[in-house]
Amino acid sequence: MKYDLQLCIGSRLRRLSRIADGHFRSKLSEFNITENQMTILFVLSKMGKVEQGKIGQSLILERSTVSRNIKLLEKQNYIKRTSDYRPEIELSKEGTELVQTLIPLWEETMDELISKLGEDGLTHLTALENSFN
Amino acid sequence: MKYDLQLCIGSRLRRLSRIADGHFRSKLSEFNITENQMTILFVLSKMGKVEQGKIGQSLILERSTVSRNIKLLEKQNYIKRTSDYRPEIELSKEGTELVQTLIPLWEETMDELISKLGEDGLTHLTALENSFN
DNA sequence: ATATAAATGTTGTATATACAACTTAGTGCT
DNA sequence: AGCACTAAGTTGTATATACAACATTTATAT
């Protein structure tokens, strides 16, 4: 055996992502929103009015994942979209307000995680990302 | 804004895990097996005959996830389990053979990923894990 | 020994993700 | 204009995951 099976990079990253998600999710329990949807709202908050496809490009999410999330967010009136086949998406007033509510919670979670990861943690994470690109 | 929204540790780890999974998955296309199931088979290969719950403890997987995967693996005769309420699980002959087939493919993928991550990559990953524990 | 509590397994529900198939729209070529 | 090609959105299917509800088994307390 060249490597120990415990070293599997796939299962380790899956686990890390489950842990991080759990932290964010625990802050979201009172909102009818998932971590992933929060991320999409944040991206929209940054990008303003954009084609749906841009969201996936920005987060490297599959088209279908974006499509379904957009539908869920629209159902809750957090986003508006034009009726084109390739719609343009933007936050609604409610969505903008929700983002303002979520940001402090998100920041708390980031504080929590960064205090766990330590100063170097983010550096390690960035290093991993850079090598994967 | 205390942090840039792009820094979100949750979405970044989700993305890293999607990338790594993609590498493993591309090697598994000819097998009727997922990355996660492969990991479970590998754990069983290490642990021998164990209670189902030990699998989840080892991989930090939810009971329900383990339960469903065990069912899928049993359907393909890769594992055997006792008929108790808390069954003991072990690889079948087919499962053991599959593991032997998968190990070289898994090693190739690990080589690929490690060549991307570089020497320090694994160190970074380990550092992240240690701080999350 | 029996009742209660704790641990574990299963199942239902909802989202996340990948991938394939299909739809629709836009582009370029002739 | 008409046709082929491409890009993007949607939907279906299957697994991954979380969480809740429920079932079963084991442990504990009296």
mmCIF file with all atom_site columns, N, CA, C and O in Angstrom, chain A residues 3-46:
data_model
loop_
_atom_site.group_PDB
_atom_site.id
_atom_site.type_symbol
_atom_site.label_atom_id
_atom_site.label_alt_id
_atom_site.label_comp_id
_atom_site.label_asym_id
_atom_site.label_entity_id
_atom_site.label_seq_id
_atom_site.pdbx_PDB_ins_code
_atom_site.Cartn_x
_atom_site.Cartn_y
_atom_site.Cartn_z
_atom_site.occupancy
_atom_site.B_iso_or_equiv
_atom_site.pdbx_formal_charge
_atom_site.auth_seq_id
_atom_site.auth_comp_id
_atom_site.auth_asym_id
_atom_site.auth_atom_id
_atom_site.pdbx_PDB_model_num
ATOM 1   N N  . TYR A 1 3  ? -0.240  4.438  0.069  1.00 0.00 ? 3  TYR A N  1
ATOM 2   C CA . TYR A 1 3  ? -0.718  5.393  1.063  1.00 0.00 ? 3  TYR A CA 1
ATOM 3   C C  . TYR A 1 3  ? -1.618  4.690  2.070  1.00 0.00 ? 3  TYR A C  1
ATOM 4   O O  . TYR A 1 3  ? -2.265  3.704  1.729  1.00 0.00 ? 3  TYR A O  1
ATOM 5   N N  . ASP A 1 4  ? -1.660  5.229  3.239  1.00 0.00 ? 4  ASP A N  1
ATOM 6   C CA . ASP A 1 4  ? -2.638  4.752  4.211  1.00 0.00 ? 4  ASP A CA 1
ATOM 7   C C  . ASP A 1 4  ? -4.031  5.179  3.762  1.00 0.00 ? 4  ASP A C  1
ATOM 8   O O  . ASP A 1 4  ? -4.238  6.323  3.363  1.00 0.00 ? 4  ASP A O  1
ATOM 9   N N  . LEU A 1 5  ? -4.963  4.260  3.861  1.00 0.00 ? 5  LEU A N  1
ATOM 10  C CA . LEU A 1 5  ? -6.314  4.569  3.383  1.00 0.00 ? 5  LEU A CA 1
ATOM 11  C C  . LEU A 1 5  ? -6.949  5.722  4.149  1.00 0.00 ? 5  LEU A C  1
ATOM 12  O O  . LEU A 1 5  ? -7.808  6.424  3.632  1.00 0.00 ? 5  LEU A O  1
ATOM 13  N N  . GLN A 1 6  ? -6.487  5.894  5.375  1.00 0.00 ? 6  GLN A N  1
ATOM 14  C CA . GLN A 1 6  ? -7.024  7.004  6.176  1.00 0.00 ? 6  GLN A CA 1
ATOM 15  C C  . GLN A 1 6  ? -6.658  8.361  5.580  1.00 0.00 ? 6  GLN A C  1
ATOM 16  O O  . GLN A 1 6  ? -7.217  9.381  5.960  1.00 0.00 ? 6  GLN A O  1
ATOM 17  N N  . LEU A 1 7  ? -5.691  8.355  4.695  1.00 0.00 ? 7  LEU A N  1
ATOM 18  C CA . LEU A 1 7  ? -5.217  9.629  4.144  1.00 0.00 ? 7  LEU A CA 1
ATOM 19  C C  . LEU A 1 7  ? -6.092  10.132 3.011  1.00 0.00 ? 7  LEU A C  1
ATOM 20  O O  . LEU A 1 7  ? -5.849  11.205 2.474  1.00 0.00 ? 7  LEU A O  1
ATOM 21  N N  . CYS A 1 8  ? -7.106  9.363  2.648  1.00 0.00 ? 8  CYS A N  1
ATOM 22  C CA . CYS A 1 8  ? -7.901  9.696  1.459  1.00 0.00 ? 8  CYS A CA 1
ATOM 23  C C  . CYS A 1 8  ? -8.325  11.164 1.456  1.00 0.00 ? 8  CYS A C  1
ATOM 24  O O  . CYS A 1 8  ? -9.080  11.637 2.315  1.00 0.00 ? 8  CYS A O  1
ATOM 25  N N  . ILE A 1 9  ? -7.833  11.861 0.463  1.00 0.00 ? 9  ILE A N  1
ATOM 26  C CA . ILE A 1 9  ? -8.067  13.305 0.383  1.00 0.00 ? 9  ILE A CA 1
ATOM 27  C C  . ILE A 1 9  ? -9.539  13.603 0.153  1.00 0.00 ? 9  ILE A C  1
ATOM 28  O O  . ILE A 1 9  ? -10.074 14.591 0.659  1.00 0.00 ? 9  ILE A O  1
ATOM 29  N N  . GLY A 1 10 ? -10.213 12.720 -0.564 1.00 0.00 ? 10 GLY A N  1
ATOM 30  C CA . GLY A 1 10 ? -11.638 12.939 -0.797 1.00 0.00 ? 10 GLY A CA 1
ATOM 31  C C  . GLY A 1 10 ? -12.445 12.891 0.478  1.00 0.00 ? 10 GLY A C  1
ATOM 32  O O  . GLY A 1 10 ? -13.194 13.823 0.788  1.00 0.00 ? 10 GLY A O  1
ATOM 33  N N  . SER A 1 11 ? -12.292 11.822 1.220  1.00 0.00 ? 11 SER A N  1
ATOM 34  C CA . SER A 1 11 ? -13.129 11.687 2.413  1.00 0.00 ? 11 SER A CA 1
ATOM 35  C C  . SER A 1 11 ? -12.742 12.733 3.457  1.00 0.00 ? 11 SER A C  1
ATOM 36  O O  . SER A 1 11 ? -13.598 13.208 4.207  1.00 0.00 ? 11 SER A O  1
ATOM 37  N N  . ARG A 1 12 ? -11.494 13.122 3.470  1.00 0.00 ? 12 ARG A N  1
ATOM 38  C CA . ARG A 1 12 ? -11.082 14.130 4.455  1.00 0.00 ? 12 ARG A CA 1
ATOM 39  C C  . ARG A 1 12 ? -11.684 15.486 4.126  1.00 0.00 ? 12 ARG A C  1
ATOM 40  O O  . ARG A 1 12 ? -12.146 16.209 5.013  1.00 0.00 ? 12 ARG A O  1
ATOM 41  N N  . LEU A 1 13 ? -11.689 15.835 2.849  1.00 0.00 ? 13 LEU A N  1
ATOM 42  C CA . LEU A 1 13 ? -12.281 17.134 2.492  1.00 0.00 ? 13 LEU A CA 1
ATOM 43  C C  . LEU A 1 13 ? -13.789 17.116 2.677  1.00 0.00 ? 13 LEU A C  1
ATOM 44  O O  . LEU A 1 13 ? -14.391 18.103 3.098  1.00 0.00 ? 13 LEU A O  1
ATOM 45  N N  . ARG A 1 14 ? -14.403 15.977 2.366  1.00 0.00 ? 14 ARG A N  1
ATOM 46  C CA . ARG A 1 14 ? -15.846 15.879 2.626  1.00 0.00 ? 14 ARG A CA 1
ATOM 47  C C  . ARG A 1 14 ? -16.126 16.125 4.100  1.00 0.00 ? 14 ARG A C  1
ATOM 48  O O  . ARG A 1 14 ? -17.042 16.846 4.470  1.00 0.00 ? 14 ARG A O  1
ATOM 49  N N  . ARG A 1 15 ? -15.309 15.523 4.934  1.00 0.00 ? 15 ARG A N  1
ATOM 50  C CA . ARG A 1 15 ? -15.540 15.674 6.365  1.00 0.00 ? 15 ARG A CA 1
ATOM 51  C C  . ARG A 1 15 ? -15.336 17.117 6.814  1.00 0.00 ? 15 ARG A C  1
ATOM 52  O O  . ARG A 1 15 ? -16.140 17.671 7.562  1.00 0.00 ? 15 ARG A O  1
ATOM 53  N N  . LEU A 1 16 ? -14.265 17.734 6.352  1.00 0.00 ? 16 LEU A N  1
ATOM 54  C CA . LEU A 1 16 ? -14.026 19.133 6.733  1.00 0.00 ? 16 LEU A CA 1
ATOM 55  C C  . LEU A 1 16 ? -15.197 20.001 6.309  1.00 0.00 ? 16 LEU A C  1
ATOM 56  O O  . LEU A 1 16 ? -15.649 20.872 7.059  1.00 0.00 ? 16 LEU A O  1
ATOM 57  N N  . SER A 1 17 ? -15.701 19.756 5.129  1.00 0.00 ? 17 SER A N  1
ATOM 58  C CA . SER A 1 17 ? -16.793 20.595 4.661  1.00 0.00 ? 17 SER A CA 1
ATOM 59  C C  . SER A 1 17 ? -18.064 20.327 5.469  1.00 0.00 ? 17 SER A C  1
ATOM 60  O O  . SER A 1 17 ? -18.823 21.259 5.756  1.00 0.00 ? 17 SER A O  1
ATOM 61  N N  . ARG A 1 18 ? -18.265 19.099 5.884  1.00 0.00 ? 18 ARG A N  1
ATOM 62  C CA . ARG A 1 18 ? -19.423 18.838 6.756  1.00 0.00 ? 18 ARG A CA 1
ATOM 63  C C  . ARG A 1 18 ? -19.301 19.597 8.070  1.00 0.00 ? 18 ARG A C  1
ATOM 64  O O  . ARG A 1 18 ? -20.290 20.161 8.570  1.00 0.00 ? 18 ARG A O  1
ATOM 65  N N  . ILE A 1 19 ? -18.097 19.618 8.611  1.00 0.00 ? 19 ILE A N  1
ATOM 66  C CA . ILE A 1 19 ? -17.913 20.319 9.886  1.00 0.00 ? 19 ILE A CA 1
ATOM 67  C C  . ILE A 1 19 ? -18.180 21.815 9.724  1.00 0.00 ? 19 ILE A C  1
ATOM 68  O O  . ILE A 1 19 ? -18.937 22.417 10.494 1.00 0.00 ? 19 ILE A O  1
ATOM 69  N N  . ALA A 1 20 ? -17.580 22.408 8.716  1.00 0.00 ? 20 ALA A N  1
ATOM 70  C CA . ALA A 1 20 ? -17.766 23.844 8.516  1.00 0.00 ? 20 ALA A CA 1
ATOM 71  C C  . ALA A 1 20 ? -19.243 24.153 8.262  1.00 0.00 ? 20 ALA A C  1
ATOM 72  O O  . ALA A 1 20 ? -19.811 25.083 8.849  1.00 0.00 ? 20 ALA A O  1
ATOM 73  N N  . ASP A 1 21 ? -19.866 23.367 7.418  1.00 0.00 ? 21 ASP A N  1
ATOM 74  C CA . ASP A 1 21 ? -21.288 23.596 7.138  1.00 0.00 ? 21 ASP A CA 1
ATOM 75  C C  . ASP A 1 21 ? -22.121 23.550 8.407  1.00 0.00 ? 21 ASP A C  1
ATOM 76  O O  . ASP A 1 21 ? -23.052 24.338 8.582  1.00 0.00 ? 21 ASP A O  1
ATOM 77  N N  . GLY A 1 22 ? -21.777 22.609 9.278  1.00 0.00 ? 22 GLY A N  1
ATOM 78  C CA . GLY A 1 22 ? -22.532 22.493 10.526 1.00 0.00 ? 22 GLY A CA 1
ATOM 79  C C  . GLY A 1 22 ? -22.491 23.777 11.343 1.00 0.00 ? 22 GLY A C  1
ATOM 80  O O  . GLY A 1 22 ? -23.502 24.176 11.923 1.00 0.00 ? 22 GLY A O  1
ATOM 81  N N  . HIS A 1 23 ? -21.344 24.405 11.368 1.00 0.00 ? 23 HIS A N  1
ATOM 82  C CA . HIS A 1 23 ? -21.234 25.664 12.101 1.00 0.00 ? 23 HIS A CA 1
ATOM 83  C C  . HIS A 1 23 ? -22.158 26.719 11.503 1.00 0.00 ? 23 HIS A C  1
ATOM 84  O O  . HIS A 1 23 ? -22.896 27.394 12.225 1.00 0.00 ? 23 HIS A O  1
ATOM 85  N N  . PHE A 1 24 ? -22.109 26.848 10.199 1.00 0.00 ? 24 PHE A N  1
ATOM 86  C CA . PHE A 1 24 ? -22.967 27.864 9.581  1.00 0.00 ? 24 PHE A CA 1
ATOM 87  C C  . PHE A 1 24 ? -24.436 27.498 9.749  1.00 0.00 ? 24 PHE A C  1
ATOM 88  O O  . PHE A 1 24 ? -25.280 28.334 10.064 1.00 0.00 ? 24 PHE A O  1
ATOM 89  N N  . ARG A 1 25 ? -24.739 26.219 9.581  1.00 0.00 ? 25 ARG A N  1
ATOM 90  C CA . ARG A 1 25 ? -26.135 25.809 9.633  1.00 0.00 ? 25 ARG A CA 1
ATOM 91  C C  . ARG A 1 25 ? -26.749 26.087 10.998 1.00 0.00 ? 25 ARG A C  1
ATOM 92  O O  . ARG A 1 25 ? -27.908 26.459 11.099 1.00 0.00 ? 25 ARG A O  1
ATOM 93  N N  . SER A 1 26 ? -25.941 25.914 12.044 1.00 0.00 ? 26 SER A N  1
ATOM 94  C CA . SER A 1 26 ? -26.518 26.104 13.371 1.00 0.00 ? 26 SER A CA 1
ATOM 95  C C  . SER A 1 26 ? -26.946 27.553 13.579 1.00 0.00 ? 26 SER A C  1
ATOM 96  O O  . SER A 1 26 ? -27.837 27.839 14.372 1.00 0.00 ? 26 SER A O  1
ATOM 97  N N  . LYS A 1 27 ? -26.324 28.456 12.851 1.00 0.00 ? 27 LYS A N  1
ATOM 98  C CA . LYS A 1 27 ? -26.729 29.864 12.944 1.00 0.00 ? 27 LYS A CA 1
ATOM 99  C C  . LYS A 1 27 ? -27.949 30.156 12.068 1.00 0.00 ? 27 LYS A C  1
ATOM 100 O O  . LYS A 1 27 ? -28.576 31.209 12.207 1.00 0.00 ? 27 LYS A O  1
ATOM 101 N N  . LEU A 1 28 ? -28.260 29.253 11.181 1.00 0.00 ? 28 LEU A N  1
ATOM 102 C CA . LEU A 1 28 ? -29.334 29.522 10.216 1.00 0.00 ? 28 LEU A CA 1
ATOM 103 C C  . LEU A 1 28 ? -30.650 28.875 10.603 1.00 0.00 ? 28 LEU A C  1
ATOM 104 O O  . LEU A 1 28 ? -31.618 28.956 9.852  1.00 0.00 ? 28 LEU A O  1
ATOM 105 N N  . SER A 1 29 ? -30.676 28.256 11.779 1.00 0.00 ? 29 SER A N  1
ATOM 106 C CA . SER A 1 29 ? -31.852 27.425 12.087 1.00 0.00 ? 29 SER A CA 1
ATOM 107 C C  . SER A 1 29 ? -33.147 28.227 12.108 1.00 0.00 ? 29 SER A C  1
ATOM 108 O O  . SER A 1 29 ? -34.207 27.699 11.802 1.00 0.00 ? 29 SER A O  1
ATOM 109 N N  . GLU A 1 30 ? -33.060 29.497 12.452 1.00 0.00 ? 30 GLU A N  1
ATOM 110 C CA . GLU A 1 30 ? -34.302 30.260 12.507 1.00 0.00 ? 30 GLU A CA 1
ATOM 111 C C  . GLU A 1 30 ? -34.709 30.834 11.147 1.00 0.00 ? 30 GLU A C  1
ATOM 112 O O  . GLU A 1 30 ? -35.780 31.428 11.021 1.00 0.00 ? 30 GLU A O  1
ATOM 113 N N  . PHE A 1 31 ? -33.861 30.646 10.153 1.00 0.00 ? 31 PHE A N  1
ATOM 114 C CA . PHE A 1 31 ? -34.199 31.121 8.817  1.00 0.00 ? 31 PHE A CA 1
ATOM 115 C C  . PHE A 1 31 ? -34.488 29.922 7.923  1.00 0.00 ? 31 PHE A C  1
ATOM 116 O O  . PHE A 1 31 ? -33.913 28.876 8.103  1.00 0.00 ? 31 PHE A O  1
ATOM 117 N N  . ASN A 1 32 ? -35.339 30.113 6.996  1.00 0.00 ? 32 ASN A N  1
ATOM 118 C CA . ASN A 1 32 ? -35.698 29.006 6.109  1.00 0.00 ? 32 ASN A CA 1
ATOM 119 C C  . ASN A 1 32 ? -34.758 28.997 4.905  1.00 0.00 ? 32 ASN A C  1
ATOM 120 O O  . ASN A 1 32 ? -35.173 29.099 3.760  1.00 0.00 ? 32 ASN A O  1
ATOM 121 N N  . ILE A 1 33 ? -33.497 28.832 5.218  1.00 0.00 ? 33 ILE A N  1
ATOM 122 C CA . ILE A 1 33 ? -32.426 29.074 4.249  1.00 0.00 ? 33 ILE A CA 1
ATOM 123 C C  . ILE A 1 33 ? -31.302 28.082 4.532  1.00 0.00 ? 33 ILE A C  1
ATOM 124 O O  . ILE A 1 33 ? -31.042 27.765 5.675  1.00 0.00 ? 33 ILE A O  1
ATOM 125 N N  . THR A 1 34 ? -30.659 27.616 3.498  1.00 0.00 ? 34 THR A N  1
ATOM 126 C CA . THR A 1 34 ? -29.520 26.718 3.699  1.00 0.00 ? 34 THR A CA 1
ATOM 127 C C  . THR A 1 34 ? -28.211 27.488 3.546  1.00 0.00 ? 34 THR A C  1
ATOM 128 O O  . THR A 1 34 ? -28.192 28.615 3.060  1.00 0.00 ? 34 THR A O  1
ATOM 129 N N  . GLU A 1 35 ? -27.122 26.834 3.939  1.00 0.00 ? 35 GLU A N  1
ATOM 130 C CA . GLU A 1 35 ? -25.802 27.451 3.804  1.00 0.00 ? 35 GLU A CA 1
ATOM 131 C C  . GLU A 1 35 ? -25.539 27.848 2.358  1.00 0.00 ? 35 GLU A C  1
ATOM 132 O O  . GLU A 1 35 ? -25.016 28.927 2.077  1.00 0.00 ? 35 GLU A O  1
ATOM 133 N N  . ASN A 1 36 ? -25.880 26.926 1.489  1.00 0.00 ? 36 ASN A N  1
ATOM 134 C CA . ASN A 1 36 ? -25.611 27.179 0.079  1.00 0.00 ? 36 ASN A CA 1
ATOM 135 C C  . ASN A 1 36 ? -26.428 28.358 -0.433 1.00 0.00 ? 36 ASN A C  1
ATOM 136 O O  . ASN A 1 36 ? -25.930 29.191 -1.187 1.00 0.00 ? 36 ASN A O  1
ATOM 137 N N  . GLN A 1 37 ? -27.665 28.420 -0.006 1.00 0.00 ? 37 GLN A N  1
ATOM 138 C CA . GLN A 1 37 ? -28.505 29.538 -0.424 1.00 0.00 ? 37 GLN A CA 1
ATOM 139 C C  . GLN A 1 37 ? -27.972 30.846 0.156  1.00 0.00 ? 37 GLN A C  1
ATOM 140 O O  . GLN A 1 37 ? -27.988 31.882 -0.510 1.00 0.00 ? 37 GLN A O  1
ATOM 141 N N  . MET A 1 38 ? -27.492 30.799 1.380  1.00 0.00 ? 38 MET A N  1
ATOM 142 C CA . MET A 1 38 ? -26.885 31.994 1.956  1.00 0.00 ? 38 MET A CA 1
ATOM 143 C C  . MET A 1 38 ? -25.727 32.469 1.087  1.00 0.00 ? 38 MET A C  1
ATOM 144 O O  . MET A 1 38 ? -25.604 33.658 0.779  1.00 0.00 ? 38 MET A O  1
ATOM 145 N N  . THR A 1 39 ? -24.905 31.528 0.671  1.00 0.00 ? 39 THR A N  1
ATOM 146 C CA . THR A 1 39 ? -23.771 31.888 -0.171 1.00 0.00 ? 39 THR A CA 1
ATOM 147 C C  . THR A 1 39 ? -24.247 32.543 -1.463 1.00 0.00 ? 39 THR A C  1
ATOM 148 O O  . THR A 1 39 ? -23.675 33.546 -1.916 1.00 0.00 ? 39 THR A O  1
ATOM 149 N N  . ILE A 1 40 ? -25.290 31.994 -2.043 1.00 0.00 ? 40 ILE A N  1
ATOM 150 C CA . ILE A 1 40 ? -25.806 32.576 -3.287 1.00 0.00 ? 40 ILE A CA 1
ATOM 151 C C  . ILE A 1 40 ? -26.337 33.982 -3.041 1.00 0.00 ? 40 ILE A C  1
ATOM 152 O O  . ILE A 1 40 ? -26.094 34.903 -3.824 1.00 0.00 ? 40 ILE A O  1
ATOM 153 N N  . LEU A 1 41 ? -27.031 34.171 -1.939 1.00 0.00 ? 41 LEU A N  1
ATOM 154 C CA . LEU A 1 41 ? -27.525 35.513 -1.611 1.00 0.00 ? 41 LEU A CA 1
ATOM 155 C C  . LEU A 1 41 ? -26.353 36.484 -1.462 1.00 0.00 ? 41 LEU A C  1
ATOM 156 O O  . LEU A 1 41 ? -26.419 37.625 -1.933 1.00 0.00 ? 41 LEU A O  1
ATOM 157 N N  . PHE A 1 42 ? -25.291 36.021 -0.824 1.00 0.00 ? 42 PHE A N  1
ATOM 158 C CA . PHE A 1 42 ? -24.137 36.893 -0.648 1.00 0.00 ? 42 PHE A CA 1
ATOM 159 C C  . PHE A 1 42 ? -23.511 37.256 -1.992 1.00 0.00 ? 42 PHE A C  1
ATOM 160 O O  . PHE A 1 42 ? -23.119 38.399 -2.226 1.00 0.00 ? 42 PHE A O  1
ATOM 161 N N  . VAL A 1 43 ? -23.409 36.275 -2.851 1.00 0.00 ? 43 VAL A N  1
ATOM 162 C CA . VAL A 1 43 ? -22.842 36.542 -4.171 1.00 0.00 ? 43 VAL A CA 1
ATOM 163 C C  . VAL A 1 43 ? -23.706 37.556 -4.911 1.00 0.00 ? 43 VAL A C  1
ATOM 164 O O  . VAL A 1 43 ? -23.197 38.493 -5.535 1.00 0.00 ? 43 VAL A O  1
ATOM 165 N N  . LEU A 1 44 ? -25.005 37.388 -4.826 1.00 0.00 ? 44 LEU A N  1
ATOM 166 C CA . LEU A 1 44 ? -25.897 38.342 -5.490 1.00 0.00 ? 44 LEU A CA 1
ATOM 167 C C  . LEU A 1 44 ? -25.748 39.722 -4.880 1.00 0.00 ? 44 LEU A C  1
ATOM 168 O O  . LEU A 1 44 ? -25.813 40.737 -5.574 1.00 0.00 ? 44 LEU A O  1
ATOM 169 N N  . SER A 1 45 ? -25.548 39.752 -3.587 1.00 0.00 ? 45 SER A N  1
ATOM 170 C CA . SER A 1 45 ? -25.378 41.025 -2.917 1.00 0.00 ? 45 SER A CA 1
ATOM 171 C C  . SER A 1 45 ? -24.140 41.753 -3.426 1.00 0.00 ? 45 SER A C  1
ATOM 172 O O  . SER A 1 45 ? -24.115 42.970 -3.555 1.00 0.00 ? 45 SER A O  1
ATOM 173 N N  . LYS A 1 46 ? -23.132 40.986 -3.762 1.00 0.00 ? 46 LYS A N  1
ATOM 174 C CA . LYS A 1 46 ? -21.901 41.554 -4.313 1.00 0.00 ? 46 LYS A CA 1
ATOM 175 C C  . LYS A 1 46 ? -22.056 41.952 -5.771 1.00 0.00 ? 46 LYS A C  1
ATOM 176 O O  . LYS A 1 46 ? -21.565 42.979 -6.216 1.00 0.00 ? 46 LYS A O  1
#
